[in-house]
Amino acid sequence: MRSFTSNSRNLIALVALVLAVIAFDRFMSAGLQRLLNASEFRFSLLYDGRAAVDVAAFGNSRAVHTFYAPELGGGSCKRVMNFAYNGLSMSAIEALIRDYIERNPTPKALMVELSGVYALGGGDDQLTPFMERGSALRDRILGEEGTAVLWNGFFHSFRFNSALTVRALAYLGRSDQSWINRLTPIRQPGKAPPEDVQRRRYEVDDASLAALERIIALSKENGIELIPVIAPYHPTVTRQIDSPYDWIDVVKARLGEEIDILDLSRALPGDAEFQDYQHLNIIGARALAVTFNGRIAQSPGCGGSMLEGS
Amino acid sequence: MLFNSEVFIVFCAIFFPIYFLCRSGYQQNSVTFVASLVFYGWWSWKFVFLILASITFNYLIGLRIRDAVSQALRKSLLFLAIFANLLILGVFKYANFFISSVIAAFATIGVDLPESHLNIILPVGISFFTFQAMSYIIDIYQKRIPAEPDYVKFGTYIALFPQLVAGPIVRSSFLLPQLEPRRRFRWANFWLGLEMFIIGAVLKIIVANRLAPVVDQFYGQYDQQNPLALLIATLFFAFQIYGDFAGYSLMAIGVGRVMGLSFPANFRRPYMAVGFSDFWRRWHISLSSWLRDYLYIPLGGNRGGTWGRSRNLMITMLLGGLWHGASWAFVFWGFLHGLYQVVQASVGEPFKNAMTALRYPGKLISRLFVFVTVCIAWIYFRVTDFGEATAILVAMGDVAAYSWAEVPNKVDVTIGLGIIAALVVVELVCEDTPWLKIYRETRWLRLGGGLILIQLLVLLGIFSGDAFIYFQF
């Protein structure tokens, strides 16, 4: 009898613990969602419909440190916002653009940095804090993350397990648009990497190319001018990446002459403009701002004309 | 199979019901033995034959030592067992190290031998189960324990899955008696085991896995980093390896506890140590006590004056370093720890007295001093290339060049620093206040603590991290 009582008591305690874990999880999930919604972080604004801009920029980490929004704007398009984030694939970028168009006023132009067509890091799963807020992003993440779906179903707060949550919380009450590499010129640029550094290769992903084509089609459907951009690489990129520029030819061949790509891959030869071999710093971003502003000013939606500009 | 993997959940869901439905200790041992081989074979089924060979050999030698009529035969069997166990380690773990060292030694006298390398894969946890088997044989020889006649029970002792691949190294005198009776399911064991497993998971999945990518990034391109980033990487590695190893040990102890088995503690807040010998009483306790009992004391221990004690300490720590890996960097790491202890034993008394006079601040200074010097040794342990490790150490000395602006990956660095700060505060509170005792005695506090830790795991855990660092040893 005593053991039965002890068993019952412990079983009740176990069930109570599970229920408490679930309740605590739901409470944390709801609280974090509110905080993220209130943040001034780029995706908080995007998913909260607070991102009414003339030009929206997208891409991966190379775009984060290439499009310096506070200094961008051309013609009548003065409001530019950067929605790029580290490690995103072109498919994730497509999902973000779809959700952006669905939840915000249609922009005049989209700037998209194209290096998301090759997958190096695979950081799409970082976007989980916002997956319940946009159907395209949700479909994208649920389509890729197998077991994560199961855990997300049990622990609702599991989707906030991402560096994005920390970033969004850091931007409560202040804009993130000035986030960029600062004061960090590339260190020892002349020094070759150690011999055991594994050389990598940019493999263009066919699914990402298809996503890029869908972005192009989506822009046309919505009357948005698409400005495809290839951000600069430091000349030493050839030491760590095999044939680092080949992917650009693959993309150009796939898209054809019709799409005018702003190819800046070799635009900056110096050390001062780079943080590392594939990311600019604020000096490099500012150096390119003039080029971007000129290009934006040529956009028909911004008062210019592509024919005049070309 | 990793403790922090989905397949381990399935493994437990199958194993535990069968284990507790068994009607005798023998049946439970049989189930555990088979499950342990499955657990081990999950990495590579070929190595199951290796561990079975090791078990069979040591089992038979144990019986032969028991039955030997003369002391000379007993001694011969002991040496045969030690030789064979060390040979297994030598072949699988140290062969290439010895070959490359011989080639390098000849090269220094101008003789160029052809490059040679054996294509051998290191079996997971080989150092752990080999040391466990060796201690069993030595204990039988010294008549501390009787030889185990039950093969299944002995096999279960060597291959017991919770502690098979990364310890703690459990003595046969401690574990074999526990494998005799039937282990019934007890709620007290379940709750305690669950609590230990959760705390271990937090140490591994949050502390170690969160810090590891930053360490890899900063040390991986050390010549591109600001000295402050290298300092951060060094700090992070100290807590990464602690979280990794102490976390695994706690998870192992927790799983064992649910099974109704008790394992000795393997870590006791090592970074709260106020001296180097104190550090080794807190870090990897099962290995340091093994080395003390089976190496340091047989060498002479504290006897032989300052010189004898220093020599014994250095030999023990050098071999302890080599136990960790087949590289001169690990030997150097052991040398540094030996040196620290020799210096402490020789000239540490005035420092200790001065710190004691300062009371609590003195204790904190002692801890900081031990931590910093331990971190210096960790650089050689982690980087393994002597030149690179020294370059990192020298670069870190350039304090004037420290620049937070030049530290990359600030989000992860900030999260990592926050995690370390929280861990240090918790350890200080546990070490220096009566709160741990109060916590242990207050059921609702433990429940609340568990709740918070589970939530932290959900929010901060990195579940896709690499295997545990100590698996390679």
Tab-separated table of C-alpha atoms in Angstrom, chain A residues 36-238:
chain	number	residue	atom	x	y	z
A	36	LEU	CA	10.555	40.440	-30.737
A	37	ASN	CA	7.494	42.098	-32.230
A	38	ALA	CA	8.320	45.305	-30.382
A	39	SER	CA	11.969	45.341	-31.467
A	40	GLU	CA	13.397	47.655	-34.116
A	41	PHE	CA	15.368	44.733	-35.550
A	42	ARG	CA	15.040	44.389	-39.351
A	43	PHE	CA	12.910	41.231	-39.326
A	44	SER	CA	10.753	42.534	-36.473
A	45	LEU	CA	9.899	45.513	-38.660
A	46	LEU	CA	9.440	43.316	-41.713
A	47	TYR	CA	7.029	40.896	-40.040
A	48	ASP	CA	5.224	43.592	-38.092
A	49	GLY	CA	4.428	45.528	-41.276
A	50	ARG	CA	6.503	48.498	-40.095
A	51	ALA	CA	8.955	48.486	-42.994
A	52	ALA	CA	7.542	50.971	-45.484
A	53	VAL	CA	10.572	51.807	-47.644
A	54	ASP	CA	11.385	52.728	-51.220
A	55	VAL	CA	14.245	50.264	-51.584
A	56	ALA	CA	14.601	47.013	-49.657
A	57	ALA	CA	17.956	45.207	-49.681
A	58	PHE	CA	18.315	41.469	-49.143
A	59	GLY	CA	21.103	38.929	-49.048
A	60	ASN	CA	23.465	37.067	-46.734
A	61	SER	CA	26.336	38.355	-44.579
A	62	ARG	CA	28.035	39.874	-47.606
A	63	ALA	CA	24.950	41.997	-48.131
A	64	VAL	CA	24.775	42.897	-44.421
A	65	HIS	CA	28.154	44.596	-44.730
A	66	THR	CA	27.725	45.939	-48.270
A	67	PHE	CA	24.394	47.812	-48.111
A	68	TYR	CA	24.930	50.558	-45.545
A	69	ALA	CA	21.343	51.772	-45.370
A	70	PRO	CA	21.916	55.105	-43.547
A	71	GLU	CA	23.868	56.386	-46.555
A	72	LEU	CA	21.775	54.838	-49.313
A	73	GLY	CA	19.100	56.499	-51.401
A	74	GLY	CA	18.866	57.924	-54.887
A	75	GLY	CA	16.436	59.966	-56.990
A	76	SER	CA	13.116	60.132	-55.197
A	77	CYS	CA	13.849	56.903	-53.313
A	78	LYS	CA	15.172	58.144	-50.011
A	79	ARG	CA	14.054	55.370	-47.681
A	80	VAL	CA	16.326	52.349	-47.944
A	81	MET	CA	16.417	49.485	-45.481
A	82	ASN	CA	18.720	46.488	-45.215
A	83	PHE	CA	17.004	43.124	-44.577
A	84	ALA	CA	20.056	40.966	-45.167
A	85	TYR	CA	21.300	38.480	-42.600
A	86	ASN	CA	24.266	36.161	-42.128
A	87	GLY	CA	24.288	32.743	-43.740
A	88	LEU	CA	21.006	32.956	-45.658
A	89	SER	CA	20.436	30.875	-48.754
A	90	MET	CA	18.659	32.268	-51.808
A	91	SER	CA	15.591	30.196	-50.903
A	92	ALA	CA	15.418	31.875	-47.488
A	93	ILE	CA	15.895	35.265	-49.124
A	94	GLU	CA	13.007	34.458	-51.455
A	95	ALA	CA	10.802	33.585	-48.464
A	96	LEU	CA	11.701	36.859	-46.747
A	97	ILE	CA	10.908	38.867	-49.902
A	98	ARG	CA	7.540	37.114	-50.288
A	99	ASP	CA	6.630	37.803	-46.663
A	100	TYR	CA	7.891	41.369	-47.033
A	101	ILE	CA	5.646	42.062	-50.017
A	102	GLU	CA	2.690	40.443	-48.273
A	103	ARG	CA	3.015	42.482	-45.077
A	104	ASN	CA	4.386	45.870	-46.166
A	105	PRO	CA	3.729	48.518	-48.817
A	106	THR	CA	5.276	47.505	-52.128
A	107	PRO	CA	8.772	49.012	-52.527
A	108	LYS	CA	9.995	50.693	-55.712
A	109	ALA	CA	13.102	48.567	-55.961
A	110	LEU	CA	14.701	45.479	-54.461
A	111	MET	CA	18.461	45.096	-54.142
A	112	VAL	CA	19.546	41.489	-53.827
A	113	GLU	CA	23.126	40.360	-53.290
A	114	LEU	CA	23.490	37.122	-55.211
A	115	SER	CA	26.097	35.080	-53.351
A	116	GLY	CA	23.268	33.213	-51.615
A	117	VAL	CA	23.180	30.995	-54.711
A	118	TYR	CA	26.065	29.005	-53.296
A	119	ALA	CA	25.523	27.433	-49.921
A	120	LEU	CA	28.475	27.663	-47.540
A	121	GLY	CA	27.094	28.046	-44.058
A	122	GLY	CA	23.446	27.163	-44.148
A	123	GLY	CA	22.073	29.641	-41.644
A	124	ASP	CA	18.422	29.544	-42.658
A	125	ASP	CA	17.412	27.836	-39.416
A	126	GLN	CA	18.370	31.010	-37.543
A	127	LEU	CA	15.159	32.553	-38.846
A	128	THR	CA	12.969	30.329	-36.651
A	129	PRO	CA	12.025	33.162	-34.226
A	130	PHE	CA	9.965	34.641	-37.062
A	131	MET	CA	8.669	31.431	-38.625
A	132	GLU	CA	5.213	31.740	-37.068
A	133	ARG	CA	4.774	35.222	-38.470
A	134	GLY	CA	5.119	34.615	-42.191
A	135	SER	CA	3.735	31.798	-44.294
A	136	ALA	CA	6.588	31.760	-46.830
A	137	LEU	CA	9.249	31.582	-44.121
A	138	ARG	CA	7.315	28.952	-42.222
A	139	ASP	CA	7.025	26.784	-45.329
A	140	ARG	CA	10.705	27.257	-46.047
A	141	ILE	CA	11.852	26.211	-42.540
A	142	LEU	CA	9.376	23.377	-42.117
A	143	GLY	CA	10.412	22.055	-45.506
A	144	GLU	CA	14.068	21.888	-44.512
A	145	GLU	CA	14.271	21.118	-40.811
A	146	GLY	CA	13.140	17.559	-40.126
A	147	THR	CA	13.416	16.852	-36.402
A	148	ALA	CA	13.308	20.535	-35.512
A	149	VAL	CA	9.641	20.510	-36.509
A	150	LEU	CA	8.966	17.855	-33.896
A	151	TRP	CA	10.778	19.759	-31.162
A	152	ASN	CA	9.130	23.023	-32.175
A	153	GLY	CA	5.792	21.289	-31.809
A	154	PHE	CA	6.560	20.258	-28.246
A	155	PHE	CA	8.564	23.265	-27.068
A	156	HIS	CA	7.116	26.436	-28.567
A	157	SER	CA	10.012	28.475	-27.227
A	158	PHE	CA	12.487	26.257	-29.083
A	159	ARG	CA	12.104	28.456	-32.148
A	160	PHE	CA	13.629	31.350	-30.199
A	161	ASN	CA	16.843	29.350	-29.764
A	162	SER	CA	18.685	31.475	-32.308
A	163	ALA	CA	21.244	34.249	-32.425
A	164	LEU	CA	18.493	36.264	-34.074
A	165	THR	CA	16.582	36.401	-30.802
A	166	VAL	CA	19.560	37.928	-29.041
A	167	ARG	CA	20.032	40.397	-31.860
A	168	ALA	CA	16.365	41.342	-31.862
A	169	LEU	CA	16.432	41.867	-28.097
A	170	ALA	CA	19.554	44.008	-28.457
A	171	TYR	CA	17.625	46.287	-30.817
A	172	LEU	CA	14.691	46.971	-28.549
A	173	GLY	CA	14.127	50.693	-28.894
A	174	ARG	CA	16.892	51.400	-31.422
A	175	SER	CA	17.358	50.780	-35.121
A	176	ASP	CA	19.718	48.090	-36.386
A	177	GLN	CA	20.291	49.732	-39.759
A	178	SER	CA	23.743	50.994	-38.836
A	179	TRP	CA	24.904	47.424	-38.014
A	180	ILE	CA	28.038	46.873	-40.092
A	181	ASN	CA	31.663	45.775	-39.640
A	182	ARG	CA	33.538	48.718	-38.152
A	183	LEU	CA	37.151	49.700	-37.777
A	184	THR	CA	38.376	46.261	-38.706
A	185	PRO	CA	40.500	46.324	-41.820
A	186	ILE	CA	41.641	42.899	-42.905
A	187	ARG	CA	44.574	41.775	-40.728
A	188	GLN	CA	47.839	40.656	-42.296
A	189	PRO	CA	46.370	40.592	-45.822
A	190	GLY	CA	49.647	39.581	-47.431
A	191	LYS	CA	50.006	36.480	-45.275
A	192	ALA	CA	48.934	33.237	-46.873
A	193	PRO	CA	46.567	31.066	-44.832
A	194	PRO	CA	48.074	28.054	-43.048
A	195	GLU	CA	48.709	25.031	-45.242
A	196	ASP	CA	46.110	22.947	-43.490
A	197	VAL	CA	43.312	25.420	-44.227
A	198	GLN	CA	40.877	23.435	-46.264
A	199	ARG	CA	40.291	25.172	-49.545
A	200	ARG	CA	36.672	25.549	-50.415
A	201	ARG	CA	34.752	25.916	-53.592
A	202	TYR	CA	31.648	27.915	-54.333
A	203	GLU	CA	29.223	25.332	-55.667
A	204	VAL	CA	26.186	26.943	-57.223
A	205	ASP	CA	23.091	25.309	-55.902
A	206	ASP	CA	20.422	24.604	-58.530
A	207	ALA	CA	17.571	25.073	-56.048
A	208	SER	CA	18.999	28.478	-55.153
A	209	LEU	CA	19.217	29.478	-58.809
A	210	ALA	CA	15.561	28.496	-59.170
A	211	ALA	CA	14.773	30.625	-56.102
A	212	LEU	CA	16.567	33.555	-57.721
A	213	GLU	CA	14.489	33.111	-60.849
A	214	ARG	CA	11.327	33.121	-58.746
A	215	ILE	CA	12.483	36.351	-57.084
A	216	ILE	CA	12.900	37.885	-60.544
A	217	ALA	CA	9.433	36.736	-61.561
A	218	LEU	CA	7.943	37.983	-58.289
A	219	SER	CA	9.489	41.424	-58.797
A	220	LYS	CA	8.047	41.634	-62.281
A	221	GLU	CA	4.600	40.582	-61.067
A	222	ASN	CA	4.605	43.325	-58.467
A	223	GLY	CA	6.125	46.020	-60.649
A	224	ILE	CA	9.278	46.237	-58.541
A	225	GLU	CA	12.615	46.855	-60.156
A	226	LEU	CA	15.140	44.210	-59.143
A	227	ILE	CA	18.774	45.291	-58.795
A	228	PRO	CA	20.924	42.153	-58.577
A	229	VAL	CA	24.296	42.917	-56.962
A	230	ILE	CA	27.508	40.971	-56.547
A	231	ALA	CA	29.462	42.408	-53.630
A	232	PRO	CA	33.279	42.720	-53.751
A	233	TYR	CA	35.806	40.081	-52.727
A	234	HIS	CA	39.247	40.858	-51.392
A	235	PRO	CA	41.918	39.789	-53.918
A	236	THR	CA	43.224	37.185	-51.408
A	237	VAL	CA	39.962	35.254	-51.780
A	238	THR	CA	41.759	33.124	-54.368
